CSV table of C-alpha atoms in Angstrom, one decimal:
chain,number,residue,atom,x,y,z
A,1,MET,CA,-35.4,88.8,12.7
A,2,THR,CA,-37.2,90.7,15.2
A,3,GLY,CA,-40.2,92.1,14.6
A,4,THR,CA,-41.7,95.6,14.4
A,5,LYS,CA,-43.2,95.5,18.1
A,6,ASP,CA,-40.1,94.5,19.5
A,7,ILE,CA,-38.2,97.8,17.6
A,8,GLN,CA,-41.2,99.9,19.1
A,9,GLN,CA,-40.7,98.3,22.7
A,10,VAL,CA,-37.3,99.2,22.6
A,11,LYS,CA,-37.7,102.7,21.5
A,12,GLN,CA,-39.6,103.0,24.2
A,13,ARG,CA,-37.4,102.0,26.9
A,14,PHE,CA,-34.4,103.7,25.6
A,15,GLY,CA,-36.1,106.6,24.5
A,16,ILE,CA,-35.2,106.5,20.9
A,17,ILE,CA,-37.5,108.7,18.9
A,18,GLY,CA,-37.9,108.3,15.4
A,19,ASN,CA,-39.0,105.8,12.4
A,20,HIS,CA,-36.5,106.3,9.5
A,21,PRO,CA,-35.6,103.0,8.1
A,22,GLY,CA,-31.8,103.2,8.8
A,23,LEU,CA,-32.2,103.9,12.4
A,24,ASN,CA,-35.1,100.9,12.3
A,25,ARG,CA,-32.3,98.7,10.7
A,26,ALA,CA,-30.0,99.6,13.7
A,27,ILE,CA,-31.7,98.5,16.1
A,28,ASP,CA,-33.2,95.8,14.4
A,29,VAL,CA,-28.8,94.5,14.1
A,30,ALA,CA,-28.3,95.2,17.5
A,31,LEU,CA,-31.3,93.2,18.9
A,32,GLN,CA,-30.3,90.4,16.9
A,33,VAL,CA,-26.5,90.4,17.7
A,34,ALA,CA,-26.9,90.8,21.4
A,35,SER,CA,-27.1,87.0,22.1
A,36,THR,CA,-23.8,86.6,20.6
A,37,ASP,CA,-20.6,87.7,22.0
A,38,LEU,CA,-19.3,89.1,18.3
A,39,SER,CA,-17.6,92.3,18.6
A,40,VAL,CA,-20.4,95.6,17.4
A,41,LEU,CA,-18.6,98.7,15.6
A,42,ILE,CA,-20.9,101.1,15.6
A,43,THR,CA,-20.5,104.2,13.2
A,44,GLY,CA,-21.9,107.4,12.9
A,45,GLU,CA,-21.4,111.5,13.2
A,46,SER,CA,-20.9,113.1,16.5
A,47,GLY,CA,-24.0,113.3,18.0
A,48,VAL,CA,-26.7,110.6,16.3
A,49,GLY,CA,-27.0,108.9,19.9
A,50,LYS,CA,-24.5,106.2,19.5
A,51,GLU,CA,-23.8,105.6,22.8
A,52,VAL,CA,-27.7,104.3,23.4
A,53,PHE,CA,-26.8,101.5,21.2
A,54,PRO,CA,-24.1,99.6,23.5
A,55,GLN,CA,-27.0,99.8,26.3
A,56,ILE,CA,-29.2,97.9,24.1
A,57,ILE,CA,-27.1,95.2,23.4
A,58,HIS,CA,-26.2,94.9,27.2
A,59,GLN,CA,-29.1,94.8,28.4
A,60,ASN,CA,-30.5,91.9,25.8
A,61,SER,CA,-27.8,89.7,26.3
A,62,LEU,CA,-26.9,87.1,28.3
A,63,ARG,CA,-24.8,89.5,30.3
A,64,LYS,CA,-27.3,92.3,31.4
A,65,HIS,CA,-26.7,90.8,35.0
A,66,GLY,CA,-22.9,91.0,34.4
A,67,PRO,CA,-21.1,94.9,34.7
A,68,TYR,CA,-21.4,97.4,32.0
A,69,ILE,CA,-18.8,99.7,31.4
A,70,ALA,CA,-18.4,102.6,29.2
A,71,VAL,CA,-15.3,104.1,28.7
A,72,ASN,CA,-14.6,107.6,26.2
A,73,CYS,CA,-10.9,106.1,24.6
A,74,GLY,CA,-10.5,110.1,23.7
A,75,ALA,CA,-10.5,112.0,26.7
A,76,ILE,CA,-7.9,109.2,28.8
A,77,PRO,CA,-4.4,110.8,28.3
A,78,GLU,CA,-2.3,108.9,26.1
A,79,GLY,CA,0.1,108.2,29.2
A,80,THR,CA,-2.3,106.6,31.3
A,81,ILE,CA,-4.6,105.1,29.3
A,82,ASP,CA,-2.8,101.5,28.9
A,83,SER,CA,-3.1,101.5,32.9
A,84,GLU,CA,-6.9,102.4,33.1
A,85,LEU,CA,-7.5,100.0,30.4
A,86,PHE,CA,-5.7,96.7,31.6
A,87,GLY,CA,-4.5,97.7,35.1
A,88,HIS,CA,-0.9,98.1,37.0
A,89,GLU,CA,0.8,96.8,39.5
A,90,LYS,CA,2.6,98.8,42.3
A,91,GLY,CA,5.6,100.6,41.9
A,92,SER,CA,5.4,100.2,37.8
A,93,PHE,CA,5.5,104.4,37.4
A,94,THR,CA,5.7,106.9,39.5
A,95,GLY,CA,2.7,107.5,41.3
A,96,ALA,CA,1.5,103.6,40.9
A,97,LEU,CA,1.2,103.6,44.8
A,98,ALA,CA,-0.9,100.4,45.0
A,99,ASP,CA,-2.2,97.9,42.6
A,100,ARG,CA,-5.3,99.0,40.5
A,101,LYS,CA,-7.7,97.0,38.5
A,102,GLY,CA,-8.2,97.7,35.1
A,103,TYR,CA,-11.4,98.4,33.2
A,104,PHE,CA,-11.1,94.9,31.6
A,105,GLU,CA,-10.3,93.5,34.5
A,106,GLY,CA,-13.9,95.0,36.7
A,107,ALA,CA,-15.9,94.4,33.4
A,108,ASP,CA,-15.2,90.5,33.7
A,109,GLY,CA,-18.2,88.9,32.7
A,110,GLY,CA,-20.0,92.1,31.3
A,111,THR,CA,-19.5,94.5,28.5
A,112,ILE,CA,-17.2,97.1,28.0
A,113,PHE,CA,-18.2,99.9,25.5
A,114,MET,CA,-15.5,101.9,23.8
A,115,ASP,CA,-16.8,105.2,22.6
A,116,GLU,CA,-14.1,106.6,20.0
A,117,VAL,CA,-11.9,103.9,19.7
A,118,GLY,CA,-10.5,105.8,16.8
A,119,GLU,CA,-8.5,107.9,19.5
A,120,LEU,CA,-6.5,105.2,20.6
A,121,PRO,CA,-2.7,105.0,20.4
A,122,VAL,CA,-1.0,102.3,18.7
A,123,PRO,CA,0.3,100.7,21.1
A,124,THR,CA,-2.4,100.3,23.2
A,125,GLN,CA,-4.3,99.1,20.2
A,126,ALA,CA,-2.3,96.0,20.1
A,127,ARG,CA,-2.9,95.4,23.4
A,128,LEU,CA,-6.7,95.1,22.6
A,129,LEU,CA,-6.4,93.5,19.6
A,130,ARG,CA,-4.9,90.6,22.1
A,131,VAL,CA,-7.9,90.8,24.5
A,132,LEU,CA,-10.4,90.4,21.5
A,133,GLU,CA,-8.2,87.1,20.2
A,134,SER,CA,-7.7,85.6,23.3
A,135,GLY,CA,-9.2,87.2,26.2
A,136,GLU,CA,-5.8,87.8,27.8
A,137,PHE,CA,-4.3,90.9,29.0
A,138,ILE,CA,-0.7,91.7,31.2
A,139,LYS,CA,-1.4,94.7,33.9
A,140,VAL,CA,0.9,97.4,33.2
A,141,GLY,CA,4.4,96.5,34.6
A,142,SER,CA,3.8,93.0,35.3
A,143,SER,CA,4.8,89.8,33.7
A,144,LYS,CA,1.6,88.2,34.8
A,145,VAL,CA,-1.0,87.4,31.8
A,146,GLN,CA,-4.4,87.5,32.7
A,147,LYS,CA,-7.7,86.4,31.6
A,148,THR,CA,-11.1,88.2,31.1
A,149,ASN,CA,-14.5,87.6,29.6
A,150,VAL,CA,-15.6,90.6,28.5
A,151,ARG,CA,-17.8,91.7,24.9
A,152,ILE,CA,-16.7,94.8,23.6
A,153,VAL,CA,-18.7,97.2,21.8
A,154,ALA,CA,-16.8,99.9,19.8
A,155,ALA,CA,-17.7,103.1,18.4
A,156,THR,CA,-16.2,106.2,16.7
A,157,ASN,CA,-17.1,109.1,14.4
A,158,VAL,CA,-14.0,108.9,12.5
A,159,ASN,CA,-13.4,106.7,9.3
A,160,LEU,CA,-11.5,103.7,10.5
A,161,ARG,CA,-11.0,102.8,7.0
A,162,GLU,CA,-9.2,106.2,6.3
A,163,ALA,CA,-7.5,105.4,9.4
A,164,VAL,CA,-6.1,102.5,8.7
A,165,MET,CA,-4.9,104.0,5.2
A,166,ARG,CA,-2.6,106.7,6.8
A,167,GLN,CA,-1.3,103.7,9.0
A,168,LYS,CA,-3.1,105.7,12.2
A,169,PHE,CA,-5.2,102.4,13.0
A,170,ARG,CA,-4.1,98.8,12.9
A,171,GLU,CA,-6.2,97.0,10.1
A,172,ASP,CA,-6.0,93.4,11.7
A,173,LEU,CA,-7.9,95.4,14.8
A,174,TYR,CA,-10.1,97.3,12.7
A,175,TYR,CA,-11.4,93.6,11.4
A,176,ARG,CA,-11.8,92.6,14.7
A,177,LEU,CA,-13.7,94.9,16.2
A,178,SER,CA,-16.2,95.5,13.0
A,179,THR,CA,-17.3,91.7,13.0
A,180,VAL,CA,-21.3,93.5,13.0
A,181,PRO,CA,-21.0,96.9,12.2
A,182,ILE,CA,-24.2,99.1,12.9
A,183,GLU,CA,-24.5,102.4,11.4
A,184,ILE,CA,-26.7,105.3,12.6
A,185,PRO,CA,-27.8,107.5,9.8
A,186,PRO,CA,-27.2,111.4,10.5
A,187,LEU,CA,-30.2,113.9,11.0
A,188,ARG,CA,-30.2,115.4,7.6
A,189,GLU,CA,-31.0,112.6,6.6
A,190,ARG,CA,-34.0,111.8,9.0
A,191,ALA,CA,-36.0,114.7,7.9
A,192,GLU,CA,-39.2,113.0,9.0
A,193,ASP,CA,-37.8,112.4,12.4
A,194,THR,CA,-36.5,116.4,12.9
A,195,LEU,CA,-40.2,117.4,13.8
A,196,LEU,CA,-40.9,114.4,16.3
A,197,LEU,CA,-37.6,115.4,18.4
A,198,PHE,CA,-38.0,118.7,17.9
A,199,ARG,CA,-41.5,118.4,20.0
A,200,LYS,CA,-40.1,115.5,22.5
A,201,PHE,CA,-37.4,118.1,23.6
A,202,ALA,CA,-39.5,121.5,23.6
A,203,SER,CA,-42.6,119.0,26.0
A,204,ASP,CA,-39.5,118.0,27.9
A,205,CYS,CA,-38.1,121.3,28.4
A,206,ALA,CA,-41.7,122.8,29.4
A,207,GLU,CA,-41.8,119.6,31.9
A,208,LYS,CA,-38.8,120.4,33.6
A,209,TYR,CA,-39.1,124.4,34.2
A,210,HIS,CA,-42.7,124.6,34.0
A,211,MET,CA,-43.4,126.4,30.8
A,212,PRO,CA,-45.5,126.2,27.9
A,213,ALA,CA,-44.2,124.3,25.4
A,214,ILE,CA,-43.3,126.0,22.0
A,215,HIS,CA,-44.3,125.2,18.6
A,216,LEU,CA,-43.1,126.4,15.3
A,217,ASP,CA,-45.3,128.3,12.3
A,218,ASP,CA,-45.1,126.8,9.0
A,219,ASP,CA,-42.2,128.8,8.1
A,220,ALA,CA,-40.2,127.6,10.8
A,221,ARG,CA,-41.1,124.0,10.3
A,222,GLY,CA,-39.5,124.3,6.4
A,223,LEU,CA,-36.9,126.3,8.0
A,224,LEU,CA,-36.1,123.0,10.6
A,225,LEU,CA,-36.4,120.6,8.2
A,226,GLY,CA,-34.6,122.2,5.6
A,227,TYR,CA,-31.6,122.7,8.6
A,228,ARG,CA,-28.2,120.1,7.6
A,229,TRP,CA,-27.7,119.7,11.4
A,230,PRO,CA,-23.9,119.7,11.6
A,231,GLY,CA,-24.4,118.5,15.6
A,232,ASN,CA,-27.1,115.6,14.7
A,233,VAL,CA,-29.4,115.5,17.2
A,234,ARG,CA,-27.7,116.8,20.0
A,235,GLU,CA,-27.6,120.2,18.5
A,236,LEU,CA,-31.5,120.0,17.7
A,237,LYS,CA,-32.4,119.5,21.7
A,238,ASN,CA,-29.7,122.5,22.4
A,239,VAL,CA,-31.0,124.7,20.1
A,240,THR,CA,-34.9,123.4,21.0
A,241,GLU,CA,-33.8,123.8,24.8
A,242,ARG,CA,-32.4,127.2,24.1
A,243,ILE,CA,-35.6,128.6,22.1
A,244,SER,CA,-37.7,126.9,24.6
A,245,VAL,CA,-36.0,129.0,28.2
A,246,ILE,CA,-35.1,132.6,26.0
A,247,GLU,CA,-38.1,133.2,23.7
A,248,ARG,CA,-41.3,134.6,25.6
A,249,ASP,CA,-43.3,133.8,22.6
A,250,ARG,CA,-44.1,130.2,22.5
A,251,THR,CA,-45.0,130.3,18.6
A,252,ILE,CA,-41.7,130.6,17.1
A,253,THR,CA,-41.2,131.9,13.2
A,254,ALA,CA,-38.4,131.1,11.1
A,255,GLU,CA,-37.0,134.8,11.6
A,256,GLU,CA,-36.8,133.8,15.4
A,257,MET,CA,-35.6,130.1,14.7
A,258,ARG,CA,-32.7,131.7,11.9
A,259,ALA,CA,-31.1,133.4,15.0
A,260,TYR,CA,-30.3,129.8,16.7
A,261,LEU,CA,-29.2,128.4,13.4
A,262,PRO,CA,-25.6,130.1,13.0
A,263,ASN,CA,-24.1,127.5,10.3
A,264,LEU,CA,-27.6,128.4,8.3
A,265,GLU,CA,-26.0,130.3,5.3
A,266,MET,CA,-22.8,127.8,5.4
A,267,GLU,CA,-25.4,124.4,4.9
A,268,LYS,CA,-26.8,126.7,1.8
A,269,LEU,CA,-23.5,126.2,0.1
A,270,PRO,CA,-24.2,123.8,-2.8
A,271,ALA,CA,-20.6,122.0,-2.1
A,272,LEU,CA,-18.3,121.0,0.4
A,273,ILE,CA,-14.7,120.5,-0.8
A,274,ASN,CA,-12.9,117.6,1.3
A,275,ARG,CA,-9.7,118.6,1.2
A,276,ASP,CA,-8.1,115.2,1.5
A,277,ASN,CA,-8.7,113.8,-1.9
A,278,GLU,CA,-9.9,117.4,-3.2
A,279,GLN,CA,-13.0,116.1,-4.2
A,280,LYS,CA,-16.5,118.0,-3.9
A,281,ILE,CA,-19.3,116.7,-2.0
A,282,PHE,CA,-22.6,117.3,-2.4
A,283,GLY,CA,-25.0,117.2,0.4
A,284,ASN,CA,-28.3,116.3,-1.8
A,285,GLU,CA,-29.9,116.5,-5.0
A,286,ARG,CA,-31.4,120.1,-5.0
A,287,GLU,CA,-27.7,121.6,-4.0
A,288,ILE,CA,-26.6,120.2,-7.2
A,289,LEU,CA,-29.3,121.0,-9.1
A,290,TYR,CA,-28.3,125.0,-8.0
A,291,GLN,CA,-24.7,124.1,-8.6
A,292,VAL,CA,-25.6,123.0,-12.6
A,293,LEU,CA,-28.2,125.9,-12.6
A,294,PHE,CA,-25.4,128.4,-11.6
A,295,ASP,CA,-22.7,127.3,-13.9
A,296,MET,CA,-25.4,127.0,-17.0
A,297,LYS,CA,-26.2,130.9,-16.3
A,298,LYS,CA,-22.5,131.8,-16.6
A,299,ASP,CA,-22.3,129.6,-20.0
A,300,MET,CA,-25.7,131.1,-21.4
A,301,ASN,CA,-24.6,134.7,-20.3
A,302,ASP,CA,-21.1,134.3,-22.1
A,303,LEU,CA,-22.6,132.7,-25.3
A,304,LYS,CA,-25.5,134.7,-25.1
A,305,LYS,CA,-23.4,138.3,-25.2
A,306,LEU,CA,-20.9,136.7,-27.6
A,307,VAL,CA,-23.8,135.8,-30.3
A,308,HIS,CA,-25.6,139.5,-29.4
A,309,GLU,CA,-22.4,141.1,-30.6
A,310,VAL,CA,-21.8,139.2,-33.8
A,311,MET,CA,-25.4,139.6,-35.0
A,312,ASN,CA,-24.6,143.6,-34.2
A,313,GLY,CA,-22.0,143.4,-36.1
A,314,LYS,CA,-19.3,144.5,-33.2
A,315,ALA,CA,-17.3,141.5,-33.2
A,316,MET,CA,-16.1,139.0,-35.9
A,317,PRO,CA,-16.8,135.0,-35.1
A,318,PRO,CA,-13.2,133.4,-33.4
A,319,SER,CA,-10.3,133.1,-35.5
A,320,VAL,CA,-7.0,132.2,-36.3
A,321,ALA,CA,-4.3,134.8,-36.3
A,322,ILE,CA,-0.4,133.9,-36.2
A,323,ASP,CA,2.0,135.5,-34.1
A,324,GLU,CA,5.2,136.2,-36.4
A,325,GLU,CA,7.4,136.6,-33.8
A,326,SER,CA,7.0,133.5,-31.2
A,327,ASP,CA,4.8,131.3,-34.5
A,328,ASP,CA,2.2,130.9,-31.8
A,329,TYR,CA,-1.2,130.2,-32.9
A,330,LEU,CA,-3.3,132.5,-31.0
A,331,HIS,CA,-7.5,132.7,-30.8
A,332,SER,CA,-8.2,136.1,-30.7
A,333,PHE,CA,-11.7,138.2,-31.8
A,334,ARG,CA,-11.1,140.7,-35.1
A,335,PRO,CA,-13.5,143.7,-34.5
A,336,MET,CA,-14.7,145.6,-37.2
A,337,SER,CA,-13.5,148.8,-37.7
A,338,SER,CA,-16.0,150.8,-36.9
A,339,ILE,CA,-16.3,149.8,-33.4
A,340,GLN,CA,-19.0,151.1,-31.2
A,341,GLU,CA,-19.9,150.8,-27.7
A,342,ILE,CA,-20.8,147.5,-26.8
A,343,GLU,CA,-24.1,146.8,-24.3
A,344,THR,CA,-24.2,144.9,-21.5
A,345,VAL,CA,-26.2,141.9,-21.9
A,346,GLU,CA,-27.5,140.6,-18.8
A,347,GLU,CA,-29.7,137.0,-19.4
A,348,SER,CA,-30.7,134.5,-16.9
A,349,LEU,CA,-32.2,131.4,-16.8
A,350,ALA,CA,-35.9,130.9,-16.4
A,351,LEU,CA,-35.0,129.8,-12.7
A,352,ASP,CA,-38.9,130.1,-12.5
A,353,ASP,CA,-39.5,127.2,-14.9
A,354,VAL,CA,-37.3,124.9,-13.1
A,355,GLU,CA,-38.7,125.7,-9.9
A,356,LYS,CA,-42.5,124.8,-11.6
A,357,GLU,CA,-41.4,121.7,-13.3
A,358,MET,CA,-39.7,120.9,-9.6
A,359,ILE,CA,-42.9,121.7,-8.4
A,360,ARG,CA,-45.2,119.6,-10.5
A,361,LYS,CA,-43.2,116.4,-10.7
A,362,ALA,CA,-43.5,116.7,-6.8
A,363,LEU,CA,-47.2,117.0,-6.8
A,364,GLU,CA,-47.7,114.4,-9.5
A,365,LYS,CA,-45.4,111.6,-7.8
A,366,HIS,CA,-47.6,112.0,-4.2
A,367,HIS,CA,-50.7,111.9,-6.1
A,368,GLY,CA,-51.4,115.6,-5.6
A,369,ARG,CA,-50.5,115.1,-1.8
A,370,ARG,CA,-49.7,118.9,-1.0
A,371,LYS,CA,-47.6,117.6,2.3
A,372,ALA,CA,-45.8,115.0,1.2
A,373,ALA,CA,-44.7,116.8,-1.8
A,374,ALA,CA,-43.9,120.0,0.5
A,375,THR,CA,-41.8,117.5,2.8
A,376,GLU,CA,-40.0,116.0,-0.2
A,377,LEU,CA,-39.2,119.8,-2.1
A,378,LYS,CA,-38.1,120.9,1.7
A,379,ILE,CA,-40.5,123.6,1.9
A,380,SER,CA,-43.3,124.5,4.5
A,381,GLU,CA,-47.1,123.7,3.3
A,382,ARG,CA,-48.1,127.3,3.3
A,383,THR,CA,-44.9,127.9,0.8
A,384,LEU,CA,-46.3,125.3,-1.9
A,385,TYR,CA,-49.6,126.3,-1.6
A,386,ARG,CA,-48.7,130.1,-2.5
A,387,LYS,CA,-46.1,128.6,-5.3
A,388,ILE,CA,-48.9,126.6,-6.5
A,389,LYS,CA,-51.6,129.5,-7.0
A,390,GLU,CA,-48.6,131.5,-8.3
A,391,TYR,CA,-47.7,128.9,-11.1
A,392,GLY,CA,-51.2,128.0,-12.0
A,393,LEU,CA,-50.8,124.2,-10.7
A,394,ASP,CA,-54.2,123.9,-9.5
């Protein structure tokens, strides 16, 4: 088990910002597995920084003086990827004017980082499996078996388990690659790290372009913390750099921040639909609560309207009538003989009461510490102070 000091040293060396337990755990596992030759599979959404972890593993391994080669499997055309990885013999295909070494031959004694490994064609997956099992490969156009001593670290932002089920990825290769899995958490799960990253990117940009660093007001900070960041750390860096260069005022407001978050309204939707399994996936507990409230409001409005009509003699309770022609049983309302104009009854749930209760529970949970409560509620401290005063929670 590595210590906190080791993890902090790795963060400083490789420029990793954040204190989220999931991030620390990923670094810890990378350090522990570095001294072995086990294959590692790094998973996580696009933009979370997966490319740093193979370097951590290589630089802390016995192979650190050997070659380190990073290969983006998704960027190499399917027709040439075997040649790129394993090499080819002269004349093996049109344009093969000379013998060529592949990455596995060139990285002998070192580490290969295979990014986007889920994009590999199925025939190439079979070749890669042989390297993992026996350290052997054959160049394109050759019959000679060659040996290589390479440590493979792979990364992907796709669900390889689902790819295996769809027969897009070999099951045996998946288990070979994922001897040691490392999962990098998305930025939306690292809300406490978002401001740290923003300040770092703003400072770096200011130093690079010789300008004062930008900073956020309370409402802009709340907006930053509440945004889901679908592009993760990469998106946050791009947004910070754009604001730093374009905005003249060095204090950024929420209104200015909104202009740089094009997906803001989309991210506020209470649910996302996964078209593959048609299941609703909710982003977090607050979104689930809002969805439930919306559904309850609709049901309550319908129910209260019905009760209002019945109590005022404008409609009878539901009864069963028989259709003489079809003998089907139909549920219908039997109106009174004197039908009056039905009023529109607009009722709404007391959302203020729900909000008040959420704030009260957050304050109790954090023993009155307003900053911690505001962070959990994903609102700014200024907004929380105003709500406390409004609801008399002092």
